[in-house]
Amino acid sequence: MEATTARDLSGRLDLCCINTATLGHREPIARVAQRVAAAGFTWITPWRQEIDERRPERDAEALRAAGLQVSGYCRTTALAHDTAAQRQQAIDDNRRALDVAAVLGARQLIAVVGGLADSSRDIDGCRLHILRGLEALMPTIEATGVRVSLEPLHPFYAADRSVLNTIAQARTWCETLDPLGRHFGIAIDAYHVWWDPALVSSIDDAGALIGAFHVCDWLRHTHEPLLDRGMMGDGVIDLKALRALVEHAGYTGLVEVEIFSRDHWWREDPDVVLRTCRERLQTAC
Amino acid sequence: MEATTARDLSGRLDLCCINTATLGHREPIARVAQRVAAAGFTWITPWRQEIDERRPERDAEALRAAGLQVSGYCRTTALAHDTAAQRQQAIDDNRRALDVAAVLGARQLIAVVGGLADSSRDIDGCRLHILRGLEALMPTIEATGVRVSLEPLHPFYAADRSVLNTIAQARTWCETLDPLGRHFGIAIDAYHVWWDPALVSSIDDAGALIGAFHVCDWLRHTHEPLLDRGMMGDGVIDLKALRALVEHAGYTGLVEVEIFSRDHWWREDPDVVLRTCRERLQTAC
C-alpha cells in the first residue's frame, strides 16, 4: 500500500463512530446510546431491529437526549428475489428504511444488497434485479435526502448475503445509478475489502463516492466467516495503511467501528468493549 | 455470463479428470488409481501426501499400470515467510515438487502460493516475496518441462492460504514472471472465482494462459469455508456458463473434479463418489 499518512485520531473521538452491532444488540437502543456517549463518542450507527420503525420519533429522541448524532442506519434488505411481488416488497421495505433514517437524522442508509434469489444460479441476472431495485428507491432518496451507501461485502457472502463484492463493482453501480454522484456512495469496510489485489486503484478511483469507512480486523485463523471478526489490532489488516488510502482518495468522514464477534466481544461487558474501541481507534487504526 | 456454448461432455470422460482430493485421501494412491480407472476415467491429479517423494517411480508406475495419465500435481507449499531461510526452504521444497511432478509425467504443478507470512500484516509485501519465490523456480521449471499453474484461491483464504485471489491478479503475475507464457499458466477453480464481478473479462483476458479448469459447487448455505464444497449441480454456480466462458477464451484442456467435503462426500463409498462425478460431469457441468 502507499505510504501516505492518515489523519491523526489521537484525541479525535469526534472523528469516530460506534456501529451498534459492535455491542451485539443486547440492550435497548436508549441504554446503548447512553453507554456510547459515556465512553466519549458523539456518533452512532444503529440497526433497524433496535428501532421501533412504526414510531421512530421516540428512539430518535433517545439518541439526541444522549448527545449523539446518527451517522448511518443499518441496513437495506435483500433485493434479488424469485418473483416480482417479492422484489416489490423488498423495495417497499427499503423505502420505509429510508423514511426512518430521515427521522433519525441519519446521513446515510447502509445498503447490503442481498445474495442470489432463492432459486437462482444466475449471479449476473440477480445483480441486474438489484440494480433495478436500487433505482426504484430514487424518489424516496430524493424526498428524504438520505444518501444510500452501497457496501461491498466479502466474496464469501456472494451466495446468501451480497452479490456486490468489490469496491470497483460498487463504483460501477454508483455511476450507473447516479451519474452525478448525489444520491449513492460507497461504504468501505476493512473486513470486506482488505484482500483485494486491486485495492489501491479501486479506492483511488472511488474517490468522492466513499461515504463511510468501517473498521474491525480479520483474525488470521478465523474459524467462522460471519460472527468471528476481530478488534482492530488483533488481526492481519494494516488498518493505518488502508485508512491512509481512503483519506488520500478524499474521504474526510468518520471512522466507524463495526465488529461482529459472537464468542468474544459480544460476551464482554459493553463498557469494556467501548473502552477498547476507543483505545484501538487511536492506536491501531 | 455470455451465452456461448461449452463442449459437450456426454460420453467424453477422456476430457475429464479426477483430483484425488475428491476421495478424501483415505486410501493408498495405487488403490485410488484403480478405482478412478474402473469408473471410466483416464486422467488423475494426485496430491503430494499420497506420493512417496523419495521414490516416486513406484507410484508413477502404479498410476501407469492402472491406465491413467497424470494431469496435475498438487501442490506448491507457501512461499511467504518471515525469514530468508524459511523462504529458501520453501523454494527448495517446491523444486522437489517439480522434480516429482516430472517423474509422474504430470503436465503441471498446481501452485497454491500461501497466505501472509506468520508475523506480517503487509499483504503486498508478501505478494512480492511470493513472486520472487516463484521466479526462483524457473531453472527447475525449464529443466523438468513441468509448467506451473497459479491457482487464485477464494479471498476467504487470503490470510492463511493464498494471497493470490483473482484471475486478473494471476494473469498479471504470469505476465510478470514469464512474458512469453511458456512456463506459468492459471488454474481456474469454479469454487474460487464464481463470485467475481470481473469474471467475464478476466477469463477472456487470461485466454491461452488458462492451464487447468477445476469444478465443484458452492453450497448456498455453506457452513464452513474449507471442507464443505458441493458436488457439481448441488450448489449455486452456473458451471455450464462458466465452462463456456473458459472454453470461449481458448481452453481445450480437461475438466477436473476437485471436491473437499469432509462431512459428506469424504464419508461416502469412493466408488459412489466417482460414479456421481461421472454423471454430474456429463449433466451439471
PDB file of C-alpha atoms in Angstrom, chain B residues 39-214:
ATOM      1  CA  ALA B  39     -15.020 -45.630 -13.069  1.00  0.00           C
ATOM      2  CA  GLY B  40     -14.010 -44.917 -16.645  1.00  0.00           C
ATOM      3  CA  PHE B  41     -11.600 -42.029 -16.195  1.00  0.00           C
ATOM      4  CA  THR B  42      -8.181 -41.867 -17.821  1.00  0.00           C
ATOM      5  CA  TRP B  43      -6.784 -38.764 -16.120  1.00  0.00           C
ATOM      6  CA  ILE B  44      -5.835 -38.203 -12.499  1.00  0.00           C
ATOM      7  CA  THR B  45      -4.330 -35.386 -10.413  1.00  0.00           C
ATOM      8  CA  PRO B  46      -2.693 -36.723  -7.245  1.00  0.00           C
ATOM      9  CA  TRP B  47      -1.545 -34.864  -4.136  1.00  0.00           C
ATOM     10  CA  ARG B  48       1.923 -34.826  -2.648  1.00  0.00           C
ATOM     11  CA  GLN B  49       0.962 -36.563   0.574  1.00  0.00           C
ATOM     12  CA  GLU B  50      -0.096 -39.597  -1.470  1.00  0.00           C
ATOM     13  CA  ILE B  51       3.201 -39.925  -3.270  1.00  0.00           C
ATOM     14  CA  ASP B  52       6.435 -41.243  -1.805  1.00  0.00           C
ATOM     15  CA  GLU B  53       8.525 -38.285  -2.917  1.00  0.00           C
ATOM     16  CA  ARG B  54      11.788 -40.039  -2.097  1.00  0.00           C
ATOM     17  CA  ARG B  55      10.943 -42.848  -4.519  1.00  0.00           C
ATOM     18  CA  PRO B  56       8.174 -41.532  -6.787  1.00  0.00           C
ATOM     19  CA  GLU B  57       8.977 -44.050  -9.551  1.00  0.00           C
ATOM     20  CA  ARG B  58       6.950 -46.761  -7.853  1.00  0.00           C
ATOM     21  CA  ASP B  59       3.861 -44.562  -7.547  1.00  0.00           C
ATOM     22  CA  ALA B  60       4.308 -43.350 -11.114  1.00  0.00           C
ATOM     23  CA  GLU B  61       4.298 -46.989 -12.210  1.00  0.00           C
ATOM     24  CA  ALA B  62       1.140 -47.684 -10.186  1.00  0.00           C
ATOM     25  CA  LEU B  63      -0.659 -44.859 -11.980  1.00  0.00           C
ATOM     26  CA  ARG B  64       0.521 -46.087 -15.381  1.00  0.00           C
ATOM     27  CA  ALA B  65      -0.416 -49.670 -14.513  1.00  0.00           C
ATOM     28  CA  ALA B  66      -3.959 -48.500 -13.800  1.00  0.00           C
ATOM     29  CA  GLY B  67      -4.038 -46.955 -17.267  1.00  0.00           C
ATOM     30  CA  LEU B  68      -4.056 -43.368 -16.042  1.00  0.00           C
ATOM     31  CA  GLN B  69      -2.260 -40.274 -17.252  1.00  0.00           C
ATOM     32  CA  VAL B  70      -1.323 -37.537 -14.784  1.00  0.00           C
ATOM     33  CA  SER B  71      -2.736 -34.100 -15.456  1.00  0.00           C
ATOM     34  CA  GLY B  72      -1.562 -32.048 -12.484  1.00  0.00           C
ATOM     35  CA  TYR B  73       0.338 -32.498  -9.267  1.00  0.00           C
ATOM     36  CA  CYS B  74      -0.981 -30.771  -6.117  1.00  0.00           C
ATOM     37  CA  ARG B  75       0.636 -28.578  -4.873  1.00  0.00           C
ATOM     38  CA  THR B  76       3.285 -25.998  -4.016  1.00  0.00           C
ATOM     39  CA  THR B  77       3.897 -25.023  -0.395  1.00  0.00           C
ATOM     40  CA  ALA B  78       3.535 -21.478   0.934  1.00  0.00           C
ATOM     41  CA  LEU B  79       6.200 -19.068  -0.287  1.00  0.00           C
ATOM     42  CA  ALA B  80       5.842 -16.031   2.026  1.00  0.00           C
ATOM     43  CA  HIS B  81       7.720 -16.377   5.298  1.00  0.00           C
ATOM     44  CA  ASP B  82       9.253 -14.121   7.906  1.00  0.00           C
ATOM     45  CA  THR B  83      12.881 -15.088   7.284  1.00  0.00           C
ATOM     46  CA  ALA B  84      15.039 -15.545   4.191  1.00  0.00           C
ATOM     47  CA  ALA B  85      15.998 -19.023   5.406  1.00  0.00           C
ATOM     48  CA  GLN B  86      12.344 -20.076   5.593  1.00  0.00           C
ATOM     49  CA  ARG B  87      11.696 -18.630   2.166  1.00  0.00           C
ATOM     50  CA  GLN B  88      14.647 -20.559   0.719  1.00  0.00           C
ATOM     51  CA  GLN B  89      13.403 -23.742   2.352  1.00  0.00           C
ATOM     52  CA  ALA B  90      10.028 -23.243   0.676  1.00  0.00           C
ATOM     53  CA  ILE B  91      11.691 -22.714  -2.701  1.00  0.00           C
ATOM     54  CA  ASP B  92      13.732 -25.909  -2.269  1.00  0.00           C
ATOM     55  CA  ASP B  93      10.614 -27.834  -1.323  1.00  0.00           C
ATOM     56  CA  ASN B  94       8.785 -26.599  -4.408  1.00  0.00           C
ATOM     57  CA  ARG B  95      11.738 -27.587  -6.601  1.00  0.00           C
ATOM     58  CA  ARG B  96      11.364 -31.120  -5.254  1.00  0.00           C
ATOM     59  CA  ALA B  97       7.681 -30.973  -6.129  1.00  0.00           C
ATOM     60  CA  LEU B  98       8.578 -30.075  -9.718  1.00  0.00           C
ATOM     61  CA  ASP B  99      11.062 -32.959  -9.923  1.00  0.00           C
ATOM     62  CA  VAL B 100       8.462 -35.403  -8.640  1.00  0.00           C
ATOM     63  CA  ALA B 101       5.822 -33.997 -10.977  1.00  0.00           C
ATOM     64  CA  ALA B 102       8.207 -34.743 -13.848  1.00  0.00           C
ATOM     65  CA  VAL B 103       8.683 -38.335 -12.707  1.00  0.00           C
ATOM     66  CA  LEU B 104       4.910 -38.776 -12.536  1.00  0.00           C
ATOM     67  CA  GLY B 105       4.602 -37.400 -16.054  1.00  0.00           C
ATOM     68  CA  ALA B 106       2.392 -34.556 -14.777  1.00  0.00           C
ATOM     69  CA  ARG B 107       1.766 -31.750 -17.197  1.00  0.00           C
ATOM     70  CA  GLN B 108       1.670 -29.136 -14.467  1.00  0.00           C
ATOM     71  CA  LEU B 109       2.317 -28.394 -10.849  1.00  0.00           C
ATOM     72  CA  ILE B 110      -0.624 -26.606  -9.233  1.00  0.00           C
ATOM     73  CA  ALA B 111       0.588 -23.569  -7.299  1.00  0.00           C
ATOM     74  CA  VAL B 112      -1.243 -22.537  -4.145  1.00  0.00           C
ATOM     75  CA  VAL B 113       1.088 -19.742  -3.185  1.00  0.00           C
ATOM     76  CA  GLY B 114       0.382 -19.326   0.520  1.00  0.00           C
ATOM     77  CA  GLY B 115      -1.014 -16.609   2.745  1.00  0.00           C
ATOM     78  CA  LEU B 116       0.633 -13.882   4.773  1.00  0.00           C
ATOM     79  CA  ALA B 117       3.952 -14.604   6.443  1.00  0.00           C
ATOM     80  CA  ASP B 118       3.371 -15.553  10.103  1.00  0.00           C
ATOM     81  CA  SER B 119       4.034 -12.148  11.599  1.00  0.00           C
ATOM     82  CA  SER B 120       3.058  -9.953   8.657  1.00  0.00           C
ATOM     83  CA  ARG B 121       0.218  -7.532   8.027  1.00  0.00           C
ATOM     84  CA  ASP B 122       1.810  -6.460   4.746  1.00  0.00           C
ATOM     85  CA  ILE B 123      -0.173  -8.289   2.080  1.00  0.00           C
ATOM     86  CA  ASP B 124       1.515  -6.505  -0.814  1.00  0.00           C
ATOM     87  CA  GLY B 125       4.963  -7.217   0.661  1.00  0.00           C
ATOM     88  CA  CYS B 126       4.063 -10.901   0.962  1.00  0.00           C
ATOM     89  CA  ARG B 127       2.871 -10.922  -2.616  1.00  0.00           C
ATOM     90  CA  LEU B 128       6.278  -9.622  -3.703  1.00  0.00           C
ATOM     91  CA  HIS B 129       8.105 -12.296  -1.689  1.00  0.00           C
ATOM     92  CA  ILE B 130       5.959 -14.929  -3.352  1.00  0.00           C
ATOM     93  CA  LEU B 131       6.654 -13.573  -6.824  1.00  0.00           C
ATOM     94  CA  ARG B 132      10.380 -13.775  -6.073  1.00  0.00           C
ATOM     95  CA  GLY B 133       9.918 -17.322  -4.809  1.00  0.00           C
ATOM     96  CA  LEU B 134       8.121 -18.362  -7.990  1.00  0.00           C
ATOM     97  CA  GLU B 135      10.819 -16.686 -10.073  1.00  0.00           C
ATOM     98  CA  ALA B 136      13.425 -18.790  -8.268  1.00  0.00           C
ATOM     99  CA  LEU B 137      11.687 -21.938  -9.518  1.00  0.00           C
ATOM    100  CA  MET B 138      12.354 -21.040 -13.140  1.00  0.00           C
ATOM    101  CA  PRO B 139      15.551 -23.106 -13.660  1.00  0.00           C
ATOM    102  CA  THR B 140      13.791 -26.220 -12.316  1.00  0.00           C
ATOM    103  CA  ILE B 141      10.726 -25.489 -14.409  1.00  0.00           C
ATOM    104  CA  GLU B 142      12.923 -25.290 -17.503  1.00  0.00           C
ATOM    105  CA  ALA B 143      14.862 -28.411 -16.564  1.00  0.00           C
ATOM    106  CA  THR B 144      11.781 -30.514 -15.871  1.00  0.00           C
ATOM    107  CA  GLY B 145       9.477 -29.101 -18.519  1.00  0.00           C
ATOM    108  CA  VAL B 146       6.673 -29.049 -15.932  1.00  0.00           C
ATOM    109  CA  ARG B 147       4.514 -25.974 -16.206  1.00  0.00           C
ATOM    110  CA  VAL B 148       3.343 -24.162 -13.070  1.00  0.00           C
ATOM    111  CA  SER B 149      -0.360 -23.282 -12.916  1.00  0.00           C
ATOM    112  CA  LEU B 150      -1.064 -20.456 -10.489  1.00  0.00           C
ATOM    113  CA  GLU B 151      -4.382 -21.066  -8.792  1.00  0.00           C
ATOM    114  CA  PRO B 152      -6.123 -17.990  -7.406  1.00  0.00           C
ATOM    115  CA  LEU B 153      -7.924 -19.031  -4.229  1.00  0.00           C
ATOM    116  CA  HIS B 154     -11.114 -17.524  -2.867  1.00  0.00           C
ATOM    117  CA  PRO B 155     -10.456 -14.280  -0.947  1.00  0.00           C
ATOM    118  CA  PHE B 156     -11.577 -16.067   2.203  1.00  0.00           C
ATOM    119  CA  TYR B 157      -8.129 -17.680   2.261  1.00  0.00           C
ATOM    120  CA  ALA B 158      -6.063 -14.503   1.873  1.00  0.00           C
ATOM    121  CA  ALA B 159      -4.722 -14.554   5.434  1.00  0.00           C
ATOM    122  CA  ASP B 160      -3.681 -18.158   5.746  1.00  0.00           C
ATOM    123  CA  ARG B 161      -3.642 -19.948   2.410  1.00  0.00           C
ATOM    124  CA  SER B 162      -3.239 -17.685  -0.594  1.00  0.00           C
ATOM    125  CA  VAL B 163      -2.741 -14.010  -1.239  1.00  0.00           C
ATOM    126  CA  LEU B 164      -3.386 -14.748  -4.924  1.00  0.00           C
ATOM    127  CA  ASN B 165      -7.135 -14.205  -5.119  1.00  0.00           C
ATOM    128  CA  THR B 166      -8.394 -13.306  -8.582  1.00  0.00           C
ATOM    129  CA  ILE B 167      -7.895 -14.419 -12.157  1.00  0.00           C
ATOM    130  CA  ALA B 168      -6.843 -10.897 -13.140  1.00  0.00           C
ATOM    131  CA  GLN B 169      -4.150 -10.934 -10.473  1.00  0.00           C
ATOM    132  CA  ALA B 170      -2.924 -14.354 -11.654  1.00  0.00           C
ATOM    133  CA  ARG B 171      -2.672 -13.028 -15.189  1.00  0.00           C
ATOM    134  CA  THR B 172      -0.574 -10.079 -14.032  1.00  0.00           C
ATOM    135  CA  TRP B 173       1.698 -12.475 -12.157  1.00  0.00           C
ATOM    136  CA  CYS B 174       2.070 -14.737 -15.214  1.00  0.00           C
ATOM    137  CA  GLU B 175       2.976 -11.780 -17.388  1.00  0.00           C
ATOM    138  CA  THR B 176       5.480 -10.550 -14.798  1.00  0.00           C
ATOM    139  CA  LEU B 177       7.118 -13.931 -14.321  1.00  0.00           C
ATOM    140  CA  ASP B 178       7.002 -15.179 -17.856  1.00  0.00           C
ATOM    141  CA  PRO B 179       6.211 -12.687 -20.618  1.00  0.00           C
ATOM    142  CA  LEU B 180       6.298 -15.393 -23.282  1.00  0.00           C
ATOM    143  CA  GLY B 181       3.755 -17.555 -21.474  1.00  0.00           C
ATOM    144  CA  ARG B 182       5.777 -20.750 -21.688  1.00  0.00           C
ATOM    145  CA  HIS B 183       6.210 -21.736 -18.040  1.00  0.00           C
ATOM    146  CA  PHE B 184       3.400 -20.249 -15.999  1.00  0.00           C
ATOM    147  CA  GLY B 185      -0.320 -20.573 -16.503  1.00  0.00           C
ATOM    148  CA  ILE B 186      -3.523 -20.193 -14.491  1.00  0.00           C
ATOM    149  CA  ALA B 187      -5.640 -22.874 -12.845  1.00  0.00           C
ATOM    150  CA  ILE B 188      -9.243 -21.693 -12.663  1.00  0.00           C
ATOM    151  CA  ASP B 189     -11.362 -23.366  -9.988  1.00  0.00           C
ATOM    152  CA  ALA B 190     -15.059 -22.574 -10.153  1.00  0.00           C
ATOM    153  CA  TYR B 191     -15.352 -22.533  -6.353  1.00  0.00           C
ATOM    154  CA  HIS B 192     -12.745 -19.819  -6.008  1.00  0.00           C
ATOM    155  CA  VAL B 193     -13.808 -17.462  -8.784  1.00  0.00           C
ATOM    156  CA  TRP B 194     -17.548 -17.769  -9.422  1.00  0.00           C
ATOM    157  CA  TRP B 195     -18.421 -14.601  -7.423  1.00  0.00           C
ATOM    158  CA  ASP B 196     -16.000 -12.303  -9.275  1.00  0.00           C
ATOM    159  CA  PRO B 197     -17.775  -9.281 -10.803  1.00  0.00           C
ATOM    160  CA  ALA B 198     -14.928  -9.146 -13.342  1.00  0.00           C
ATOM    161  CA  LEU B 199     -15.267 -12.832 -14.235  1.00  0.00           C
ATOM    162  CA  VAL B 200     -16.172 -12.484 -17.886  1.00  0.00           C
ATOM    163  CA  SER B 201     -13.436 -10.033 -18.798  1.00  0.00           C
ATOM    164  CA  SER B 202     -10.755 -11.637 -16.641  1.00  0.00           C
ATOM    165  CA  ILE B 203     -11.334 -15.089 -18.141  1.00  0.00           C
ATOM    166  CA  ASP B 204     -11.318 -13.587 -21.587  1.00  0.00           C
ATOM    167  CA  ASP B 205      -8.090 -11.722 -20.851  1.00  0.00           C
ATOM    168  CA  ALA B 206      -6.485 -14.849 -19.371  1.00  0.00           C
ATOM    169  CA  GLY B 207      -7.022 -16.644 -22.696  1.00  0.00           C
ATOM    170  CA  ALA B 208      -4.226 -19.068 -23.533  1.00  0.00           C
ATOM    171  CA  LEU B 209      -2.799 -18.793 -20.024  1.00  0.00           C
ATOM    172  CA  ILE B 210      -5.619 -20.973 -18.670  1.00  0.00           C
ATOM    173  CA  GLY B 211      -3.942 -24.277 -17.950  1.00  0.00           C
ATOM    174  CA  ALA B 212      -6.474 -26.056 -15.772  1.00  0.00           C
ATOM    175  CA  PHE B 213     -10.192 -25.896 -15.023  1.00  0.00           C
ATOM    176  CA  HIS B 214     -11.487 -27.352 -11.756  1.00  0.00           C
TER     177      HIS B 214
END
